[in-house]
CSV table of C-alpha atoms and ligand atoms in Angstrom, one decimal:
chain,number,residue,atom,x,y,z
A,1,MET,CA,0.6,-3.3,-3.6
A,2,PRO,CA,2.3,-2.8,-0.2
A,3,ARG,CA,3.6,-6.3,0.3
A,4,LEU,CA,6.9,-8.0,0.7
A,5,HIS,CA,9.0,-8.5,-2.3
A,6,LEU,CA,11.1,-11.6,-1.8
A,7,ARG,CA,14.3,-11.9,-3.7
A,8,VAL,CA,15.4,-15.5,-4.4
A,9,ARG,CA,18.4,-16.2,-2.2
A,10,ARG,CA,21.5,-16.9,-4.2
A,11,ALA,CA,25.1,-17.5,-3.4
A,12,HIS,CA,27.2,-14.4,-3.4
A,13,ALA,CA,30.6,-16.0,-3.1
A,14,LEU,CA,33.4,-14.1,-4.8
A,15,THR,CA,34.8,-15.5,-7.9
A,16,ALA,CA,38.6,-15.5,-8.0
A,17,ALA,CA,38.5,-12.8,-10.7
A,18,ALA,CA,36.2,-10.6,-8.8
A,19,ALA,CA,38.2,-11.0,-5.6
A,20,THR,CA,41.3,-9.9,-7.5
A,21,LEU,CA,39.5,-6.9,-8.8
A,22,LEU,CA,38.2,-6.0,-5.4
A,23,ALA,CA,41.7,-6.3,-3.9
A,24,ALA,CA,43.1,-4.0,-6.5
A,25,ALA,CA,40.4,-1.4,-5.9
A,26,LEU,CA,40.4,-1.5,-2.2
A,27,THR,CA,42.9,1.2,-1.3
A,28,VAL,CA,40.5,2.8,1.2
A,29,VAL,CA,38.7,0.0,3.0
A,30,THR,CA,39.1,-3.7,3.5
A,31,PRO,CA,36.1,-6.1,3.1
A,32,THR,CA,35.5,-9.0,5.3
A,33,ALA,CA,36.4,-12.5,4.0
A,34,ALA,CA,33.9,-13.9,1.6
A,35,HIS,CA,30.9,-15.5,3.3
A,36,ALA,CA,27.5,-16.3,2.0
A,37,TRP,CA,27.0,-12.6,2.9
A,38,GLY,CA,29.1,-9.5,2.5
A,39,PRO,CA,31.0,-8.2,-0.6
A,40,GLY,CA,30.1,-9.9,-3.9
A,41,ALA,CA,30.4,-9.7,-7.6
A,42,GLU,CA,28.8,-6.6,-9.1
A,43,PRO,CA,26.8,-6.1,-12.2
A,44,THR,CA,28.7,-4.7,-15.2
A,45,LEU,CA,25.9,-3.7,-17.5
A,46,PRO,CA,25.2,-1.4,-19.3
A,47,TYR,CA,28.8,-0.5,-18.4
A,48,ALA,CA,31.2,-1.0,-15.6
A,49,LEU,CA,30.5,0.5,-12.2
A,50,PRO,CA,33.2,2.9,-11.0
A,51,ALA,CA,36.0,1.2,-9.1
A,52,LEU,CA,35.8,1.8,-5.3
A,53,PRO,CA,38.4,4.6,-5.2
A,54,ASP,CA,36.5,6.4,-8.0
A,55,VAL,CA,33.0,6.2,-6.6
A,56,PRO,CA,31.6,9.7,-6.2
A,57,VAL,CA,30.9,10.6,-2.6
A,58,ARG,CA,27.2,11.3,-2.3
A,59,GLY,CA,27.5,13.1,1.1
A,60,CYS,CA,24.9,13.9,3.8
A,61,GLN,CA,21.6,15.6,3.1
A,62,SER,CA,19.9,15.3,6.5
A,63,THR,CA,22.1,15.3,9.6
A,64,VAL,CA,20.6,14.5,13.0
A,65,ALA,CA,21.9,14.0,16.5
A,66,ASN,CA,20.0,10.8,17.1
A,67,PRO,CA,19.3,8.6,14.0
A,68,SER,CA,16.6,6.6,15.8
A,69,ALA,CA,14.7,9.7,16.6
A,70,PRO,CA,15.2,12.1,13.7
A,71,THR,CA,12.0,14.0,14.7
A,72,GLY,CA,11.2,16.8,12.2
A,73,ALA,CA,14.1,16.0,9.9
A,74,SER,CA,13.8,16.2,6.2
A,75,PRO,CA,13.1,12.9,4.4
A,76,ALA,CA,16.2,10.7,3.8
A,77,LEU,CA,17.5,7.2,3.7
A,78,GLN,CA,19.1,5.8,6.9
A,79,VAL,CA,21.8,3.1,6.3
A,80,ILE,CA,22.3,0.5,9.1
A,81,TYR,CA,25.0,-2.1,9.7
A,82,ALA,CA,23.3,-5.0,11.5
A,83,TRP,CA,25.4,-7.5,13.5
A,84,HIS,CA,24.8,-10.1,16.1
A,85,ASP,CA,26.8,-12.2,18.6
A,86,GLY,CA,27.1,-15.1,16.2
A,87,ASN,CA,29.5,-13.3,13.9
A,88,GLY,CA,30.4,-10.4,16.1
A,89,ASN,CA,30.6,-6.6,15.5
A,90,ASN,CA,32.9,-5.9,12.5
A,91,TYR,CA,31.7,-2.4,12.0
A,92,GLU,CA,35.1,-0.8,11.9
A,93,ALA,CA,36.4,-3.2,9.4
A,94,ASN,CA,33.5,-2.8,7.0
A,95,VAL,CA,31.9,0.6,7.5
A,96,GLU,CA,33.9,2.4,4.7
A,97,TYR,CA,33.3,-0.5,2.2
A,98,ILE,CA,29.5,-0.4,2.9
A,99,ALA,CA,29.6,3.4,2.5
A,100,LYS,CA,31.2,2.9,-1.0
A,101,VAL,CA,28.4,0.5,-1.9
A,102,VAL,CA,25.8,3.1,-0.8
A,103,ASP,CA,27.5,5.8,-2.9
A,104,ARG,CA,27.6,3.4,-5.8
A,105,ILE,CA,23.9,2.6,-5.5
A,106,ASP,CA,23.3,6.4,-5.7
A,107,TRP,CA,25.6,6.5,-8.8
A,108,ALA,CA,23.6,3.8,-10.4
A,109,LEU,CA,20.3,5.7,-9.9
A,110,ASP,CA,21.8,8.9,-11.3
A,111,GLN,CA,23.5,7.1,-14.3
A,112,SER,CA,20.3,5.2,-15.2
A,113,SER,CA,19.0,8.2,-17.1
A,114,ASN,CA,20.1,11.5,-18.5
A,115,TYR,CA,18.5,13.2,-15.5
A,116,ASP,CA,20.4,14.2,-12.4
A,117,GLN,CA,18.7,12.5,-9.5
A,118,HIS,CA,20.1,11.2,-6.2
A,119,VAL,CA,19.2,9.5,-3.0
A,120,LYS,CA,19.0,11.8,0.0
A,121,LEU,CA,21.2,10.3,2.7
A,122,SER,CA,20.8,10.6,6.5
A,123,CYS,CA,23.8,11.2,8.7
A,124,ARG,CA,24.5,11.6,12.4
A,125,THR,CA,26.4,14.4,14.1
A,126,GLY,CA,29.8,13.9,15.8
A,127,TYR,CA,32.0,13.0,12.8
A,128,ASP,CA,34.3,15.0,10.5
A,129,THR,CA,32.5,14.3,7.2
A,130,SER,CA,35.3,16.1,5.3
A,131,THR,CA,37.1,12.8,5.4
A,132,TYR,CA,35.8,9.5,4.0
A,133,ALA,CA,36.3,7.8,7.3
A,134,GLY,CA,34.2,10.3,9.1
A,135,TYR,CA,31.6,10.5,6.4
A,136,ALA,CA,31.2,6.7,6.4
A,137,ARG,CA,30.8,6.5,10.2
A,138,SER,CA,28.3,9.4,10.1
A,139,LEU,CA,26.3,7.7,7.4
A,140,ILE,CA,26.1,4.2,8.7
A,141,VAL,CA,24.7,3.4,12.1
A,142,PRO,CA,25.6,0.0,13.8
A,143,GLU,CA,22.8,-1.9,15.3
A,144,LYS,CA,23.1,-5.1,17.3
A,145,ILE,CA,20.3,-7.6,16.5
A,146,ASP,CA,19.8,-9.0,20.0
A,147,ALA,CA,17.7,-12.0,18.9
A,148,GLY,CA,19.9,-12.9,16.0
A,149,THR,CA,21.6,-16.3,15.9
A,150,ASN,CA,23.7,-18.3,13.5
A,151,PRO,CA,23.5,-19.7,10.9
A,152,SER,CA,20.8,-17.5,9.5
A,153,THR,CA,18.8,-14.6,11.0
A,154,SER,CA,15.6,-13.7,9.0
A,155,SER,CA,14.9,-10.2,7.9
A,156,ALA,CA,11.8,-10.3,10.1
A,157,VAL,CA,13.9,-10.7,13.2
A,158,VAL,CA,16.1,-7.8,11.9
A,159,ARG,CA,13.1,-5.6,11.4
A,160,SER,CA,11.7,-6.3,14.8
A,161,ASP,CA,14.9,-5.3,16.4
A,162,LEU,CA,15.1,-2.1,14.4
A,163,ILE,CA,11.5,-1.2,15.3
A,164,SER,CA,12.3,-1.8,19.0
A,165,ALA,CA,15.3,0.5,18.7
A,166,GLY,CA,13.2,3.3,17.3
A,167,TYR,CA,14.2,2.9,13.6
A,168,ASP,CA,10.7,3.5,12.2
A,169,ASP,CA,10.5,7.3,11.6
A,170,SER,CA,8.1,8.5,8.9
A,171,ASN,CA,10.9,10.7,7.6
A,172,ARG,CA,13.1,7.7,7.0
A,173,ILE,CA,13.4,4.6,4.9
A,174,TYR,CA,16.1,2.1,5.8
A,175,LEU,CA,18.8,0.2,4.0
A,176,VAL,CA,20.2,-2.5,6.2
A,177,PHE,CA,23.4,-4.5,5.5
A,178,THR,CA,23.5,-7.7,7.5
A,179,ASP,CA,26.9,-9.1,8.7
A,180,PHE,CA,25.4,-12.5,8.9
A,181,ALA,CA,23.4,-14.8,6.6
A,182,SER,CA,19.8,-13.5,6.1
A,183,ASN,CA,17.3,-13.3,3.3
A,184,SER,CA,17.4,-10.1,1.3
A,185,ASP,CA,14.0,-8.4,0.8
A,186,ALA,CA,12.0,-5.2,1.2
A,187,TYR,CA,8.7,-3.6,1.7
A,188,VAL,CA,7.3,-1.3,-0.9
A,189,CYS,CA,6.8,2.2,0.4
A,190,PRO,CA,6.1,4.4,-2.6
A,191,THR,CA,5.0,7.6,-0.8
A,192,GLY,CA,7.3,7.9,2.2
A,193,GLY,CA,9.0,6.3,5.2
A,194,GLY,CA,8.1,4.6,8.5
A,195,TYR,CA,5.4,2.1,7.6
A,196,ASN,CA,3.5,1.5,4.4
A,197,SER,CA,-0.4,1.4,4.3
A,198,SER,CA,-0.3,-2.3,5.2
A,199,GLY,CA,2.0,-1.9,8.1
A,200,GLY,CA,5.2,-3.0,6.4
A,201,HIS,CA,8.4,-1.5,7.7
A,202,CYS,CA,9.9,0.8,5.1
A,203,SER,CA,13.2,-1.1,4.9
A,204,ALA,CA,15.4,-3.0,2.6
A,205,VAL,CA,17.5,-5.8,4.1
A,206,THR,CA,20.4,-7.2,2.2
A,207,GLU,CA,23.0,-9.8,3.1
A,208,SER,CA,24.7,-9.0,-0.2
A,209,TRP,CA,26.9,-5.9,0.1
A,210,THR,CA,26.5,-5.0,-3.6
A,211,THR,CA,25.1,-2.4,-5.8
A,212,GLY,CA,23.1,-5.1,-7.6
A,213,VAL,CA,21.2,-6.6,-4.7
A,214,GLY,CA,21.3,-3.5,-2.4
A,215,GLY,CA,20.1,-1.3,-5.3
A,216,HIS,CA,17.4,-3.9,-6.2
A,217,GLU,CA,16.0,-4.0,-2.7
A,218,LEU,CA,16.2,-0.2,-2.3
A,219,GLY,CA,14.3,0.1,-5.6
A,220,HIS,CA,11.5,-2.0,-4.0
A,221,VAL,CA,11.2,0.4,-1.0
A,222,LEU,CA,11.0,3.3,-3.4
A,223,GLY,CA,8.1,1.6,-5.1
A,224,ALA,CA,9.7,-0.3,-8.0
A,225,PRO,CA,8.2,-3.8,-8.8
A,226,HIS,CA,10.0,-6.6,-10.5
A,227,ALA,CA,10.4,-5.8,-14.2
A,228,TRP,CA,8.2,-7.8,-16.4
A,229,MET,CA,6.1,-7.9,-19.6
A,230,ALA,CA,2.9,-6.6,-18.1
A,231,GLU,CA,0.5,-8.8,-20.1
A,232,THR,CA,2.1,-12.1,-19.1
A,233,GLY,CA,4.3,-11.4,-16.1
A,234,ALA,CA,7.2,-12.8,-18.0
A,235,PRO,CA,10.5,-11.5,-16.6
A,236,TYR,CA,12.3,-8.6,-18.3
A,237,TYR,CA,16.0,-9.2,-17.4
A,238,PRO,CA,18.2,-6.3,-18.6
A,239,GLU,CA,17.8,-4.0,-15.6
A,240,ILE,CA,18.2,-4.1,-11.9
A,241,MET,CA,14.7,-5.0,-10.9
A,242,TYR,CA,15.0,-8.4,-12.5
A,243,GLY,CA,18.5,-9.0,-13.6
A,244,TRP,CA,20.4,-7.5,-10.7
A,245,TRP,CA,23.3,-9.9,-11.3
A,246,ASP,CA,24.1,-8.4,-14.7
A,247,ASN,CA,22.5,-4.9,-14.6
A,248,TRP,CA,22.6,-1.9,-12.3
A,249,ASN,CA,20.3,0.3,-14.3
A,250,LEU,CA,16.7,1.2,-13.7
A,251,ASP,CA,13.9,1.0,-16.3
A,252,PRO,CA,15.7,1.4,-19.6
A,253,GLY,CA,12.4,2.0,-21.5
A,254,PHE,CA,11.1,4.8,-19.2
A,255,ARG,CA,7.8,2.9,-19.0
A,256,ASN,CA,7.7,0.4,-16.1
A,257,TYR,CA,8.2,2.4,-12.9
A,258,TYR,CA,10.8,5.1,-13.5
A,259,ASP,CA,10.4,8.1,-15.8
A,260,PRO,CA,12.4,11.1,-14.4
A,261,SER,CA,11.5,13.1,-17.6
A,262,GLU,CA,7.7,13.2,-16.9
A,263,LEU,CA,6.9,13.2,-13.2
A,264,SER,CA,3.1,13.2,-13.9
A,265,ALA,CA,3.4,9.9,-15.7
A,266,SER,CA,2.7,6.7,-13.8
A,267,PHE,CA,2.9,3.1,-14.8
A,268,TYR,CA,1.2,-0.1,-13.8
A,269,LEU,CA,3.6,-1.8,-11.5
A,270,ASP,CA,2.3,-5.3,-11.6
A,271,PRO,CA,0.4,-7.5,-14.1
A,272,HIS,CA,-3.4,-7.4,-14.2
A,273,PRO,CA,-5.5,-7.5,-12.1
A,274,SER,CA,-3.3,-5.2,-10.0
A,275,THR,CA,-4.3,-1.6,-10.3
A,276,SER,CA,-1.3,-0.1,-8.5
A,277,LYS,CA,0.5,2.6,-10.5
A,278,GLY,CA,3.6,4.7,-9.8
A,279,ASN,CA,6.7,6.5,-10.9
A,280,ILE,CA,9.5,6.3,-8.3
A,281,ALA,CA,11.1,9.5,-9.6
A,282,ASN,CA,8.6,11.2,-7.3
A,283,HIS,CA,9.8,9.6,-4.1
A,284,PRO,CA,10.4,12.0,-1.3
A,285,MET,CA,13.7,10.3,-0.4
A,286,LEU,CA,15.1,11.2,-3.8
A,287,THR,CA,16.1,14.6,-5.0
A,288,ALA,CA,14.0,16.2,-7.8
A,289,PRO,CA,15.2,15.0,-11.2
A,290,THR,CA,17.0,17.7,-13.2
A,291,CYS,CA,17.7,17.5,-16.9
A,292,CYS,CA,20.2,16.9,-18.4
A,293,ASP,CA,23.4,15.1,-17.8
A,294,VAL,CA,24.8,11.9,-19.3
A,295,GLY,CA,23.7,8.4,-18.3
A,296,ALA,CA,23.0,5.0,-19.7
A,297,ASN,CA,19.7,6.1,-21.3
A,298,ASN,CA,17.3,8.8,-22.4
A,299,ASP,CA,14.1,9.0,-24.4
A,300,SER,CA,12.8,11.8,-26.7
A,301,LEU,CA,9.2,10.6,-26.5
A,302,THR,CA,6.4,11.3,-24.0
A,303,ALA,CA,4.9,8.6,-21.8
A,304,GLU,CA,1.8,8.6,-24.0
A,305,GLN,CA,3.8,8.2,-27.2
A,306,ARG,CA,5.6,5.3,-25.6
A,307,THR,CA,2.6,3.4,-24.1
A,308,PHE,CA,-0.8,4.6,-25.5
A,309,GLU,CA,-2.3,4.3,-22.1
A,310,ALA,CA,-4.5,7.4,-22.0
A,311,THR,CA,-7.1,6.3,-24.6
A,312,THR,CA,-10.0,3.8,-24.2
A,313,PRO,CA,-9.5,0.6,-26.1
A,314,GLY,CA,-11.4,0.6,-29.4
A,315,SER,CA,-11.1,4.4,-29.7
A,316,SER,CA,-8.9,6.4,-32.1
A,317,THR,CA,-6.0,8.4,-30.6
A,318,SER,CA,-4.5,11.7,-31.9
A,319,THR,CA,-1.1,10.5,-30.7
A,320,LEU,CA,-0.9,8.6,-34.0
A,321,THR,CA,-1.5,9.4,-37.6
A,322,SER,CA,-2.0,6.7,-40.2
A,323,SER,CA,-2.3,6.5,-44.0
A,324,GLY,CA,-3.4,3.6,-46.1
A,325,GLY,CA,-5.2,2.2,-43.1
A,326,TRP,CA,-6.8,3.3,-39.8
A,327,HIS,CA,-5.8,3.0,-36.2
A,328,GLN,CA,-7.2,2.6,-32.7
A,329,VAL,CA,-6.1,1.7,-29.2
A,330,THR,CA,-6.2,-2.1,-29.4
A,331,PRO,CA,-9.8,-3.1,-28.4
A,332,SER,CA,-10.6,-5.2,-25.4
A,333,CYS,CA,-11.4,-8.9,-25.6
A,334,GLY,CA,-13.1,-9.6,-22.4
A,335,THR,CA,-11.8,-7.2,-19.8
A,336,SER,CA,-13.2,-3.6,-20.1
A,337,GLY,CA,-10.6,-0.9,-20.4
A,338,ILE,CA,-7.7,-3.3,-21.2
A,339,SER,CA,-6.5,-4.0,-24.7
A,340,CYS,CA,-6.7,-7.6,-25.9
A,341,THR,CA,-2.9,-7.6,-26.1
A,342,TYR,CA,-0.1,-5.3,-24.9
A,343,PHE,CA,3.5,-5.3,-23.8
A,344,ASP,CA,3.6,-2.7,-21.1
A,345,GLY,CA,0.9,-1.1,-19.1
A,346,ARG,CA,-2.6,-2.3,-20.0
A,347,ARG,CA,-3.0,-1.0,-23.6
A,348,SER,CA,-1.3,-1.0,-27.0
A,349,ALA,CA,-2.1,0.6,-30.4
A,350,GLN,CA,-3.4,-1.2,-33.4
A,351,PHE,CA,-2.8,-0.3,-37.0
A,352,ASN,CA,-5.3,-1.8,-39.4
A,353,THR,CA,-4.2,-1.7,-43.1
A,354,TYR,CA,-6.8,-1.4,-45.8
A,355,THR,CA,-7.5,-4.0,-48.4
A,356,GLY,CA,-6.8,-2.2,-51.6
A,357,PRO,CA,-4.3,-1.3,-54.3
A,358,SER,CA,-2.1,0.8,-52.1
A,359,ASN,CA,1.7,0.1,-52.4
A,360,SER,CA,2.4,1.2,-48.9
A,361,SER,CA,0.7,2.2,-45.7
A,362,SER,CA,2.1,3.7,-42.5
A,363,ILE,CA,1.4,4.9,-39.0
A,364,SER,CA,3.4,7.6,-37.3
A,365,LEU,CA,3.6,9.6,-34.1
A,366,THR,CA,1.6,12.7,-34.9
A,367,ASN,CA,4.1,15.1,-33.2
A,368,ARG,CA,7.7,15.0,-34.5
A,369,PRO,CA,10.2,14.9,-31.6
A,370,ALA,CA,13.1,17.4,-31.7
A,371,VAL,CA,16.5,16.2,-32.8
A,372,THR,CA,20.0,17.5,-33.0
A,373,ALA,CA,21.7,17.4,-36.4
A,374,GLY,CA,24.6,15.0,-36.4
A,375,ASN,CA,23.4,13.0,-33.4
A,376,THR,CA,22.7,9.3,-33.7
A,377,TYR,CA,19.3,8.0,-32.7
A,378,LYS,CA,17.9,4.6,-32.1
A,379,PHE,CA,14.2,3.9,-32.5
A,380,PHE,CA,12.7,0.9,-30.6
A,381,ALA,CA,9.2,-0.6,-31.0
A,382,ARG,CA,7.5,-3.7,-29.7
A,383,LEU,CA,5.4,-5.1,-32.5
A,384,ARG,CA,3.3,-8.2,-33.2
A,385,ALA,CA,0.7,-9.4,-35.7
A,386,ASN,CA,-1.4,-12.6,-36.2
A,387,ALA,CA,-0.5,-12.7,-39.9
A,388,ALA,CA,3.0,-12.7,-41.3
A,389,VAL,CA,3.0,-9.0,-42.4
A,390,THR,CA,6.3,-7.3,-43.4
A,391,THR,CA,7.0,-4.0,-41.8
A,392,GLN,CA,9.8,-1.4,-41.6
A,393,LEU,CA,10.8,1.2,-39.1
A,394,GLN,CA,11.5,4.7,-40.5
A,395,LEU,CA,12.9,7.9,-39.3
A,396,ALA,CA,12.1,10.9,-41.5
A,397,TRP,CA,14.2,14.0,-40.9
A,398,TYR,CA,12.8,17.5,-41.2
A,399,ASN,CA,14.4,21.0,-41.0
A,400,SER,CA,13.1,23.9,-39.0
A,401,GLY,CA,10.8,25.0,-41.9
A,402,GLY,CA,9.1,21.6,-41.8
A,403,THR,CA,10.7,20.4,-45.1
A,404,LEU,CA,11.5,16.7,-45.4
A,405,LEU,CA,15.2,16.3,-45.8
A,406,SER,CA,15.6,12.5,-46.0
A,407,THR,CA,14.3,9.3,-44.6
A,408,SER,CA,16.2,6.5,-42.9
A,409,SER,CA,14.6,3.1,-43.3
A,410,GLY,CA,15.2,-0.1,-41.3
A,411,THR,CA,15.4,-3.7,-42.4
A,412,ALA,CA,12.1,-5.1,-43.6
A,413,SER,CA,10.9,-7.5,-41.0
A,414,THR,CA,8.1,-10.1,-41.0
A,415,LEU,CA,6.2,-9.8,-37.7
A,416,ALA,CA,5.5,-12.7,-35.4
A,417,SER,CA,2.6,-13.3,-33.1
A,418,ASN,CA,4.7,-12.6,-30.0
A,419,TRP,CA,5.9,-9.2,-28.9
A,420,LEU,CA,9.4,-8.8,-30.3
A,421,GLU,CA,11.5,-5.6,-30.2
A,422,TYR,CA,12.4,-4.0,-33.6
A,423,ARG,CA,15.0,-1.2,-33.9
A,424,LEU,CA,16.4,1.3,-36.3
A,425,THR,CA,19.6,3.3,-35.7
A,426,ALA,CA,20.3,6.4,-37.8
A,427,THR,CA,22.0,9.7,-37.7
A,428,ALA,CA,20.2,13.0,-38.0
A,429,PRO,CA,21.4,14.8,-41.2
A,430,ALA,CA,22.7,18.4,-41.4
A,431,ASN,CA,19.9,20.9,-40.7
A,432,ALA,CA,17.6,18.4,-39.2
A,433,THR,CA,15.6,19.7,-36.2
A,434,SER,CA,12.8,17.1,-35.9
A,435,VAL,CA,12.0,13.6,-36.9
A,436,ARG,CA,8.9,11.7,-37.9
A,437,VAL,CA,8.8,8.3,-36.2
A,438,THR,CA,7.0,5.8,-38.5
A,439,LEU,CA,6.1,2.2,-38.9
A,440,ALA,CA,5.6,1.4,-42.6
A,441,VAL,CA,4.1,-1.6,-44.4
A,442,PRO,CA,6.2,-1.1,-47.5
A,443,ASN,CA,4.7,-3.8,-49.8
A,444,GLN,CA,1.1,-4.0,-48.7
A,445,SER,CA,-0.7,-7.0,-50.1
A,446,THR,CA,-4.0,-6.4,-51.9
A,447,THR,CA,-5.4,-9.7,-50.6
A,448,GLY,CA,-6.4,-8.9,-47.0
A,449,ASN,CA,-6.4,-6.6,-44.0
A,450,TYR,CA,-3.6,-6.7,-41.4
A,451,ALA,CA,-3.9,-5.8,-37.8
A,452,ILE,CA,-0.5,-4.8,-36.3
A,453,ASN,CA,-0.1,-4.2,-32.6
A,454,ILE,CA,2.3,-1.5,-31.4
A,455,ASP,CA,3.7,-0.8,-28.0
A,456,SER,CA,6.7,0.3,-26.0
A,457,LEU,CA,8.1,2.9,-28.4
A,458,GLN,CA,11.4,4.7,-27.5
A,459,LEU,CA,13.6,7.2,-29.4
A,460,ASN,CA,17.0,7.1,-27.8
A,461,ASP,CA,19.5,9.9,-28.4
A,462,CYS,CA,22.6,7.7,-28.5
A,463,THR,CA,25.1,10.6,-28.8
A,464,ALA,CA,23.7,12.1,-25.6
A,465,ASN,CA,24.3,8.9,-23.6
A,466,THR,CA,27.5,8.1,-21.6
A,467,GLY,CA,30.1,7.0,-24.2
A,468,GLY,CA,27.7,7.8,-27.0
A,469,ASN,CA,26.3,4.3,-26.7
A,470,CYS,CA,22.7,3.6,-27.8
A,471,ARG,CA,20.4,1.8,-25.3
A,472,TYR,CA,21.1,-1.8,-25.8
A,473,ASP,CA,18.7,-4.3,-27.4
A,474,THR,CA,16.3,-6.3,-25.2
B,501,ZN,ZN1,12.9,-8.1,-5.7
C-alpha cells in the first residue's frame, strides 16, 4: 500500500462568483491573486463550509522550539508554506489564509461524522497564539525550496528540500502548501510519521489552498485510499477521496476507510488483489474519536452488519436471520475467501428464496439497533440480483418490551444485475426503542428460486445529523 497517490492536476482558477464570496469573507486575511495555485473554489457538499471569519480555530496541540527537530514531541501535523525565488516569499500575505484552510480541513474531518475527532497540530514557540495572527505564524513554517524554479516545481523537489532541512521526524506528518505551480500528491502513512515502510516521505503537497484538495491529500497521508466500489474499482464520487471538487466529507458509509464508531473495524483500502486494510480513525496524528456531536453523518449499525466481512463465503452468518428462504455469505466463484460479487470490502450476503407457496420471504439483521422515538431514520442498502425480483425495504419498530408497534415499508423495487442503492426513510413512532432492519420479497413467485445479493447497509439517524438532514443518496 505505501505508494504515491497522484491526484490529477486540474485548474483551480477562481470563478467570478467564488472570488466575490472570498472577498466578502476575507476580513482577516488577504489571499494572493488567482494563479494556477493558491486559493480556489471550495466544495459545498454535504453543506457549506464555514465562511473564513467563522472557521473554528483548531489551536496548537504540540508546541516545539524547532519544528525541523521536534525530538520527543507528541505526534502532530506540521504545516509548511513552501516558496521559491521564482514567485518569491509571500508568507506574510498568505499565512493567515492558509491557517484558515487548515482549520477548515480539521472542521471537515470533525463534521464528517457524529464523532468529535480532530487533527493534532504542531506549532512553534515565539508567537502569541491568543491572537489569530500569532497562531497562524506559530502553526505554519515557511520553507524556501532552493532548487525550485518556474514554471512548475515538482512535489519530489519539494520533498527533497524538506528532508534536507530536517522535516522528516517520526512524530510528524507534513502538509505543504506551495506558492508556485506543483503537482498535488501524498504518500500513504497509516501508522505514523517520518517515512512509510517503503521510504515514502509522510507528506501531502498541495498547490491548491483549499479544503477539498488539501483535505484530500492529507486524507491519503492518514491512510485513506481513493473511494471506489471495491469489486470493480469504479469511482465513488460523493466524498472527498474521489469527488473533492464537490464534497469535503469523509466516507459517508462508514465502510471504506473511516469508521470512528468502531476503532477495531478495518476496511480493504484498494480493490483486489490488494490486501491492505485500515481505518484512519486510529491514526496517531488524530485525537481519539468521542461520541457524540452533530455532523454530516452517523450510522446505527456495526461494521459487520454493514459489510458481512467476518464470515467465510458460502457459510451462514448469525448477523442475519431469514424466513421463507436461507442465507449465506455470497460464495466464491474462483478466488478463495472472496465473494463472487460484492460492493464494499471483499464479501456480501446472499438471500436465497425458496420455491414454494409462500406469499412473502424476508431477511433481517438479527439484532435490532436502538432508536429514539420521534427521530427520523434512513435505511440504505446496496442490492442486486440476476433475475428481476421485486423487493422492499422495511423498518419494523419495537417497544422496550419487544412488542412490534408498526412497520414502515419502502417502495417495491425490481432489482437489477448491477449494485444499486435502495433507501427507506421513516420516523420512529412513540414508544419505539429498537428497529428490525429487513429486506422483504413481498410477492414471492412460486416458479423459481431467487438469489439476492446484499451489501453496504447503513441506518442513518437523520434527526441527529447537522440540520436534521439524512445522509444523501449515492
Ligand atoms: Zn488522491
